[in-house]
Amino acid sequence: MTQTLDPGARRAILDAVDSLRDWSVERLSDLVRCPSTLGREQSALERMAVLYGELGLVPRRVPVVPDALAAHPGFSPPLVDYAGRDNVVALHHPRGAAKGRSLALQGHVDVVPEGAADMWETPPYEPAIRDGRIYGRGAGDMKAGIVSTCAAFRALRLAGLQPAAEVQMQSVIEEECTGNGALACMLALPKPDAVIIPEPGPGHDALYTAEVGVVWAWVTVSGRPAHVRDMQAGLNAIEAAQIIGAAFKDYEREMNDGSRIHPAFRGVNHPVNVNLGTIEGGEWNSSVATRCRIGLRVGIMMGNTAARVRSDIERIVEAAKGHERLRGARVTLDFKGFMADPCVFDTGAEIVRLSRRAYAEVTGGSLRDYPATGLTDGRFFALYQNTPVACFGPDAVDIHGIDENVGLESMHGITRTIALAMAEWCGVEAATP
Ligand SMILES: [Zn+2]
């Protein structure tokens, strides 16, 4: 691999990143203050538009139009309406014809719900710094990564440089439930030569080598209401739903059998997870519950597909209907949310090798491989666009949990890595004033 950057430019870029530490922490804090859960991403998207403007780029909105995406194999059935939640992108164009290779820097602004807010040491949407880490929902997953992409781009400019090829900045919605934001942006923009997605590592800096697929399913059980004094006359929907939930846990056990596990996940404890994520139902403590709905997330190992797991789910629910405790119940099944295939990333790709080398150079360490038991938007580029993906990011702890946090030193290291990787991949030229 050739080193395209001269030592002076390299030094100037790294110095510029260092001068942006406070700026980065402020921007990250601003983003954490935006409670960008599903359907409430507006303030975070607005911030990203401002941030891209601050980089000297012109932000542009990319809507998610389900009808336009529905035939795509990567599309997932939506959960909520897309009005007012357009993704934000911004494109950097080099002066004259591109001399280097184009790059997309992609990240998601949506976060998962904060859970029991009273269990957080400090409130989930009030960023707090303790022991060199910043706490807050989304701090790690993945607002730190998004800020790193912006700081990296800004650092080149501060060094008097800019990428000598097109750079796409993409801030998308719904990475946590469908991926439709990423799909819409990928299809709306030219195919880049490579993508960097700074998703967080599991308690250490890491590079994603593979990720499972996921299907979301919703099972609704309608029982037969009765007063509890006639309990036998009724059919309790909550108890019936528990029987169905147990059938899914049996399926989970089967799917984690060693013979089914892809080599990329060797040594990973329990890679295929079935999560009973939500349950709602019942009306009154002294009434036999009429209706209960459970929301499931079913993981998929490579070698298997979302389509096949979907039919497994249909089969499990059909079989459960035959259970004696469900006799007379009405059971319906919906698929809304993830219908996502698993994906192995090409870690031999040049963008990955270059990122690893940049990381080693700026941190003195090496990026650890991470076969992920959750998913990222990386699959769209890898599976449907044949674009190499380097998905790597900072040390984050308790993402999706209580007291989510990310290491600031780690985040700055990722920023330096992205800045150097971008400069080498795209090449650099003098910044346009
Ligand atoms: Zn994420």
Coordinates of C-alpha atoms and ligand atoms in Angstrom, one line a residue:
M1 CA 0.0 0.0 0.0
T2 CA 1.4 3.4 -0.9
Q3 CA 1.6 6.2 1.5
T4 CA 0.1 9.1 -0.4
L5 CA 0.3 11.6 2.4
D6 CA 3.5 13.6 2.9
P7 CA 4.7 13.8 6.5
G8 CA 4.0 17.5 6.8
A9 CA 0.3 17.1 5.8
R10 CA 0.0 14.1 8.1
R11 CA 1.4 16.1 11.0
A12 CA -0.8 19.1 10.2
I13 CA -4.0 16.9 10.1
L14 CA -3.2 15.2 13.4
D15 CA -2.5 18.5 15.1
A16 CA -5.7 19.8 13.8
V17 CA -7.7 16.8 15.2
D18 CA -6.0 17.5 18.6
S19 CA -7.1 21.1 18.4
L20 CA -10.7 19.9 17.9
R21 CA -11.0 17.9 21.1
D22 CA -13.2 20.4 23.0
W23 CA -15.1 21.1 19.8
S24 CA -15.8 17.4 19.5
V25 CA -17.0 17.0 23.1
E26 CA -19.3 20.0 22.7
R27 CA -20.8 18.7 19.5
L28 CA -21.3 15.2 21.0
S29 CA -22.9 16.8 24.1
D30 CA -25.3 18.7 21.8
L31 CA -26.3 15.6 20.0
V32 CA -26.8 13.6 23.2
R33 CA -29.2 16.3 24.3
C34 CA -31.4 15.4 21.4
P35 CA -33.7 12.5 22.5
S36 CA -33.7 10.9 19.0
T37 CA -35.7 7.8 19.6
L38 CA -37.9 6.4 16.9
G39 CA -40.2 9.1 15.5
R40 CA -38.3 11.8 17.5
E41 CA -35.2 12.2 15.4
Q42 CA -35.9 15.8 14.2
S43 CA -33.7 17.7 16.6
A44 CA -30.7 15.4 16.0
L45 CA -31.2 15.7 12.2
E46 CA -31.5 19.4 12.5
R47 CA -28.2 19.5 14.5
M48 CA -26.5 17.4 11.8
A49 CA -27.6 19.8 9.1
V50 CA -26.1 22.7 11.2
L51 CA -22.9 20.6 11.8
Y52 CA -22.5 19.8 8.1
G53 CA -22.9 23.5 7.4
E54 CA -20.2 24.3 9.9
L55 CA -17.9 22.0 7.8
G56 CA -18.6 24.2 4.8
L57 CA -20.9 21.7 3.2
V58 CA -24.4 22.2 2.0
P59 CA -26.8 19.8 3.8
R60 CA -29.5 18.1 1.8
R61 CA -32.5 16.1 3.0
V62 CA -33.2 12.6 1.7
P63 CA -36.7 11.3 2.5
V64 CA -37.6 7.7 3.1
V65 CA -40.3 6.8 0.6
P66 CA -41.5 3.2 1.5
D67 CA -43.2 2.7 -1.9
A68 CA -40.0 3.5 -3.7
L69 CA -38.0 1.0 -1.5
A70 CA -40.5 -1.8 -1.0
A71 CA -39.2 -3.9 -3.8
H72 CA -35.6 -3.7 -2.6
P73 CA -34.3 -6.9 -0.9
G74 CA -32.9 -4.8 2.0
F75 CA -36.2 -3.1 2.8
S76 CA -37.9 -3.7 6.1
P77 CA -41.6 -3.0 6.9
P78 CA -41.8 0.4 8.6
L79 CA -43.1 0.9 12.1
V80 CA -44.1 4.6 11.9
D81 CA -44.7 7.3 9.3
Y82 CA -41.7 9.0 7.7
A83 CA -43.1 12.5 7.4
G84 CA -40.8 15.1 8.9
R85 CA -37.9 12.7 9.5
D86 CA -35.8 13.0 6.4
N87 CA -32.2 11.9 6.6
V88 CA -29.5 14.5 6.2
V89 CA -26.6 14.2 3.8
A90 CA -23.9 16.6 2.5
L91 CA -21.5 16.1 -0.3
H92 CA -18.0 17.4 -0.6
H93 CA -16.8 17.9 -4.2
P94 CA -13.1 18.2 -4.9
R95 CA -11.9 21.1 -7.1
G96 CA -11.9 19.9 -10.7
A97 CA -11.8 16.2 -11.5
A98 CA -11.4 13.8 -8.6
K99 CA -7.9 12.6 -8.2
G100 CA -8.5 10.1 -5.5
R101 CA -11.2 7.6 -4.5
S102 CA -14.6 8.6 -3.1
L103 CA -15.7 7.8 0.4
A104 CA -18.9 7.8 2.4
L105 CA -18.9 8.6 6.1
Q106 CA -22.1 7.2 7.4
G107 CA -23.8 7.2 10.9
H108 CA -27.2 6.9 12.4
V109 CA -28.7 9.5 14.6
D110 CA -31.5 7.4 16.1
V111 CA -31.1 5.9 19.6
V112 CA -33.0 3.2 21.4
P113 CA -35.3 4.2 24.3
E114 CA -33.5 5.1 27.5
G115 CA -35.3 2.4 29.6
A116 CA -35.8 3.1 33.3
A117 CA -34.6 6.7 33.5
D118 CA -34.5 6.5 37.3
M119 CA -31.8 3.9 37.1
W120 CA -29.4 6.2 35.3
E121 CA -26.8 7.8 37.5
T122 CA -27.3 11.1 35.5
P123 CA -30.3 11.7 33.3
P124 CA -30.0 9.9 29.9
Y125 CA -30.3 13.0 27.8
E126 CA -28.1 15.3 30.0
P127 CA -24.6 14.5 28.9
A128 CA -22.2 14.1 31.8
I129 CA -18.4 13.5 31.9
R130 CA -17.0 11.2 34.5
D131 CA -13.5 9.7 34.5
G132 CA -12.8 10.6 30.9
R133 CA -16.1 9.1 29.6
I134 CA -19.2 10.8 28.4
Y135 CA -22.5 9.4 29.6
G136 CA -25.9 9.6 27.9
R137 CA -28.2 7.6 25.6
G138 CA -26.6 7.4 22.2
A139 CA -23.2 8.8 23.3
G140 CA -21.6 5.5 22.2
D141 CA -24.2 4.2 19.8
M142 CA -23.3 6.2 17.7
K143 CA -23.2 9.9 18.2
A144 CA -19.5 9.8 19.1
G145 CA -18.8 8.1 15.8
I146 CA -20.8 10.7 13.9
V147 CA -18.9 13.5 15.6
S148 CA -15.7 11.8 14.7
T149 CA -16.5 11.8 11.0
C150 CA -17.3 15.6 11.2
A151 CA -14.2 16.4 13.3
A152 CA -12.0 14.4 10.9
F153 CA -13.4 16.3 7.9
R154 CA -13.0 19.6 9.7
A155 CA -9.4 18.7 10.7
L156 CA -8.4 18.4 7.0
R157 CA -9.8 21.9 6.4
L158 CA -8.0 23.4 9.4
A159 CA -4.8 21.9 8.0
G160 CA -5.5 23.9 4.8
L161 CA -6.5 20.7 2.9
Q162 CA -9.5 18.9 1.7
P163 CA -10.2 15.5 0.2
A164 CA -9.3 15.2 -3.5
A165 CA -12.3 13.1 -4.2
E166 CA -16.0 13.1 -3.4
V167 CA -16.9 12.6 0.3
Q168 CA -20.4 11.8 1.3
M169 CA -21.5 12.6 4.8
Q170 CA -24.7 10.7 5.7
S171 CA -26.8 10.9 8.9
V172 CA -29.6 8.4 8.8
I173 CA -32.6 7.3 10.8
E174 CA -33.9 3.9 11.8
E175 CA -30.6 2.0 12.0
E176 CA -32.1 0.5 15.3
C177 CA -35.3 -0.8 13.8
T178 CA -35.3 -1.1 10.0
G179 CA -32.3 0.4 8.2
N180 CA -34.6 2.1 5.8
G181 CA -32.8 5.4 6.4
A182 CA -29.5 4.0 5.2
L183 CA -31.1 2.2 2.3
A184 CA -32.8 5.5 1.1
C185 CA -29.5 7.4 1.3
M186 CA -27.5 4.7 -0.4
L187 CA -29.9 4.6 -3.3
A188 CA -30.1 8.4 -3.5
L189 CA -26.4 9.0 -3.8
P190 CA -23.7 7.9 -6.2
K191 CA -22.0 4.6 -5.3
P192 CA -18.9 5.5 -3.3
D193 CA -15.6 3.6 -3.6
A194 CA -15.7 2.8 0.1
V195 CA -17.7 3.4 3.3
I196 CA -16.6 4.1 6.8
I197 CA -19.2 3.6 9.6
P198 CA -17.9 4.4 13.1
E199 CA -20.2 2.1 15.1
P200 CA -18.9 1.5 18.7
G201 CA -16.9 -1.4 19.9
P202 CA -17.9 -3.6 22.8
G203 CA -16.0 -2.0 25.7
H204 CA -12.9 -1.5 23.5
D205 CA -12.1 0.0 20.1
A206 CA -13.1 -2.6 17.5
L207 CA -13.6 -3.4 13.8
Y208 CA -16.7 -5.3 12.8
T209 CA -15.9 -8.5 10.9
A210 CA -19.4 -9.8 10.6
E211 CA -22.9 -9.2 11.9
V212 CA -25.9 -11.3 12.4
G213 CA -29.2 -10.6 10.7
V214 CA -32.4 -9.8 12.5
V215 CA -36.2 -10.2 12.1
W216 CA -38.7 -8.4 14.2
A217 CA -42.1 -10.1 14.7
W218 CA -45.2 -9.2 16.7
V219 CA -47.5 -11.8 18.1
T220 CA -51.0 -10.8 19.3
V221 CA -53.0 -13.3 21.3
S222 CA -56.7 -12.6 21.9
G223 CA -58.1 -14.9 24.7
R224 CA -61.6 -15.1 26.2
P225 CA -62.3 -12.6 29.0
A226 CA -63.9 -13.7 32.3
H227 CA -64.0 -12.7 35.9
V228 CA -61.2 -14.5 37.8
R229 CA -63.8 -16.3 39.9
D230 CA -64.7 -18.1 36.7
M231 CA -61.1 -18.3 35.6
Q232 CA -61.5 -21.7 34.0
A233 CA -64.2 -20.3 31.6
G234 CA -61.7 -17.7 30.3
L235 CA -58.6 -18.0 28.3
N236 CA -55.8 -15.8 29.6
A237 CA -54.0 -14.0 26.7
I238 CA -51.0 -13.2 28.8
E239 CA -50.5 -16.8 29.9
A240 CA -51.0 -17.9 26.3
A241 CA -48.4 -15.4 25.1
Q242 CA -46.0 -16.8 27.6
I243 CA -46.3 -20.2 26.1
I244 CA -45.5 -18.8 22.6
G245 CA -42.5 -16.9 24.1
A246 CA -41.2 -20.2 25.6
A247 CA -41.4 -21.8 22.1
F248 CA -39.2 -19.1 20.8
K249 CA -36.6 -19.7 23.5
D250 CA -36.5 -23.4 22.4
Y251 CA -35.9 -22.2 18.9
E252 CA -33.1 -19.9 20.2
R253 CA -31.4 -22.9 21.8
E254 CA -31.6 -24.8 18.6
M255 CA -30.1 -21.9 16.5
N256 CA -27.1 -21.7 18.8
D257 CA -26.1 -25.3 18.2
G258 CA -22.4 -25.4 17.3
S259 CA -23.0 -26.9 13.9
R260 CA -25.0 -23.9 12.8
I261 CA -22.4 -21.2 13.9
H262 CA -20.4 -19.5 11.1
P263 CA -16.6 -19.6 11.5
A264 CA -16.6 -15.8 11.9
F265 CA -18.4 -16.3 15.2
R266 CA -16.2 -19.1 16.6
G267 CA -15.6 -18.4 20.3
V268 CA -18.5 -16.1 20.6
N269 CA -20.8 -17.2 23.4
H270 CA -24.5 -17.5 22.3
P271 CA -24.3 -15.4 19.1
V272 CA -28.0 -16.0 18.0
N273 CA -30.3 -14.2 20.4
V274 CA -34.1 -14.2 20.5
N275 CA -35.3 -11.3 22.7
L276 CA -38.8 -10.9 24.1
G277 CA -38.5 -7.2 24.0
T278 CA -41.9 -5.9 24.7
I279 CA -45.2 -7.2 26.1
E280 CA -48.4 -5.3 26.4
G281 CA -51.7 -6.7 27.5
G282 CA -54.4 -7.2 30.1
E283 CA -57.0 -4.9 31.5
W284 CA -57.4 -5.4 35.2
N285 CA -55.8 -7.5 37.9
S286 CA -59.0 -9.3 38.6
S287 CA -60.0 -9.9 35.0
V288 CA -58.7 -12.7 32.8
A289 CA -56.6 -10.9 30.2
T290 CA -58.3 -10.5 26.9
R291 CA -55.4 -9.5 24.7
C292 CA -51.6 -9.6 24.8
R293 CA -49.1 -8.6 22.3
I294 CA -45.4 -9.5 22.4
G295 CA -42.6 -8.0 20.3
L296 CA -39.8 -10.3 19.4
R297 CA -36.3 -9.8 17.9
V298 CA -34.9 -12.9 16.4
G299 CA -31.2 -13.1 15.4
I300 CA -30.0 -14.8 12.3
M301 CA -26.7 -16.6 11.7
M302 CA -25.0 -16.3 8.4
G303 CA -25.9 -19.3 6.3
N304 CA -29.5 -18.6 7.2
T305 CA -31.6 -15.8 5.7
A306 CA -34.3 -13.3 7.0
A307 CA -36.8 -15.0 4.6
R308 CA -36.1 -18.4 6.1
V309 CA -36.3 -17.2 9.7
R310 CA -39.6 -15.5 8.8
S311 CA -41.0 -18.8 7.8
D312 CA -39.5 -20.4 11.0
I313 CA -41.4 -17.8 13.0
E314 CA -44.6 -18.5 11.1
R315 CA -44.2 -22.2 11.8
I316 CA -43.5 -21.7 15.5
V317 CA -46.6 -19.6 16.0
E318 CA -48.7 -22.0 13.9
A319 CA -47.5 -24.9 16.1
A320 CA -48.2 -23.0 19.3
K321 CA -51.8 -22.5 18.3
G322 CA -52.2 -26.3 18.7
H323 CA -51.1 -26.1 22.4
E324 CA -54.0 -27.1 24.7
R325 CA -53.7 -23.8 26.7
L326 CA -54.2 -21.9 23.5
R327 CA -57.3 -23.7 22.3
G328 CA -59.9 -21.1 21.4
A329 CA -57.4 -18.2 21.3
R330 CA -57.0 -16.1 18.3
V331 CA -53.3 -15.6 17.4
T332 CA -52.1 -13.2 14.7
L333 CA -48.6 -12.5 13.6
D334 CA -47.2 -9.3 12.0
F335 CA -43.8 -8.4 10.7
K336 CA -42.8 -4.8 11.2
G337 CA -39.3 -3.6 11.7
F338 CA -36.1 -5.5 10.8
M339 CA -36.1 -8.0 8.0
A340 CA -32.3 -8.0 7.8
D341 CA -29.9 -10.6 6.4
P342 CA -26.7 -11.4 8.1
C343 CA -23.4 -10.1 6.6
V344 CA -19.7 -10.9 6.6
F345 CA -17.5 -7.9 5.9
D346 CA -14.5 -8.2 3.6
T347 CA -11.7 -7.4 6.0
G348 CA -9.2 -7.9 3.2
A349 CA -10.6 -4.8 1.5
E350 CA -8.2 -1.9 1.1
I351 CA -10.3 0.5 3.0
V352 CA -10.2 -1.9 6.0
R353 CA -6.4 -2.5 5.7
L354 CA -5.8 1.2 5.4
S355 CA -8.0 2.0 8.4
R356 CA -6.3 -0.6 10.5
R357 CA -2.9 0.8 9.6
A358 CA -4.0 4.4 10.3
Y359 CA -5.4 3.2 13.7
A360 CA -2.1 1.5 14.6
E361 CA -0.2 4.6 13.6
V362 CA -2.2 7.0 15.7
T363 CA -2.9 4.9 18.8
G364 CA 0.1 2.5 18.8
G365 CA -2.4 -0.4 19.3
S366 CA -4.3 -2.6 16.9
L367 CA -8.0 -2.6 16.1
R368 CA -9.5 -5.8 17.5
D369 CA -11.9 -7.9 15.4
Y370 CA -15.5 -7.9 16.4
P371 CA -18.0 -10.4 15.1
A372 CA -21.2 -8.6 16.2
T373 CA -24.3 -10.2 17.6
G374 CA -26.2 -7.1 16.6
L375 CA -26.4 -5.3 13.3
T376 CA -25.3 -2.1 11.6
D377 CA -26.2 -0.3 8.4
G378 CA -23.0 -1.7 6.9
R379 CA -24.9 -4.6 5.4
F380 CA -26.6 -2.4 2.8
F381 CA -23.3 -1.4 1.2
A382 CA -21.8 -4.9 1.5
L383 CA -24.7 -7.0 0.4
Y384 CA -26.5 -4.8 -2.1
Q385 CA -23.9 -2.3 -3.5
N386 CA -20.7 -4.3 -3.4
T387 CA -19.0 -1.4 -1.7
P388 CA -16.3 -2.2 0.8
V389 CA -17.1 -1.2 4.3
A390 CA -14.8 -0.4 7.2
C391 CA -17.1 -0.4 10.3
F392 CA -15.0 0.4 13.4
G393 CA -15.4 2.7 16.4
P394 CA -14.7 3.7 19.9
D395 CA -14.9 1.9 23.2
A396 CA -18.5 2.1 24.4
V397 CA -20.1 0.5 27.3
D398 CA -23.8 -0.3 28.1
I399 CA -25.1 0.7 24.7
H400 CA -28.9 -0.1 24.8
G401 CA -28.5 -0.3 28.6
I402 CA -28.4 2.0 31.6
D403 CA -25.6 4.5 31.9
E404 CA -24.4 4.2 28.3
N405 CA -21.0 5.8 27.9
V406 CA -18.1 6.2 25.6
G407 CA -14.4 6.9 26.2
L408 CA -13.3 10.3 25.1
E409 CA -9.7 9.3 24.5
S410 CA -10.9 6.4 22.4
M411 CA -13.2 8.7 20.4
H412 CA -10.3 11.1 19.7
G413 CA -8.3 8.1 18.5
I414 CA -11.1 7.1 16.1
T415 CA -11.3 10.7 14.8
R416 CA -7.5 10.7 14.1
T417 CA -7.9 7.3 12.4
I418 CA -10.8 8.5 10.2
A419 CA -8.9 11.7 9.3
L420 CA -5.8 9.8 8.2
A421 CA -7.8 7.1 6.4
M422 CA -9.8 9.7 4.6
A423 CA -6.7 11.7 3.6
E424 CA -5.0 8.6 2.3
W425 CA -8.0 7.1 0.6
C426 CA -9.3 10.2 -1.1
G427 CA -5.9 12.0 -1.5
V428 CA -5.7 15.7 -0.5
E429 CA -5.5 19.0 -2.2
A430 CA -5.4 22.6 -1.1
A431 CA -8.7 23.6 0.5
T432 CA -11.0 25.7 -1.5
P433 CA -11.5 29.0 0.3
Ligands
ZN1 ZN -25.4 1.7 16.2

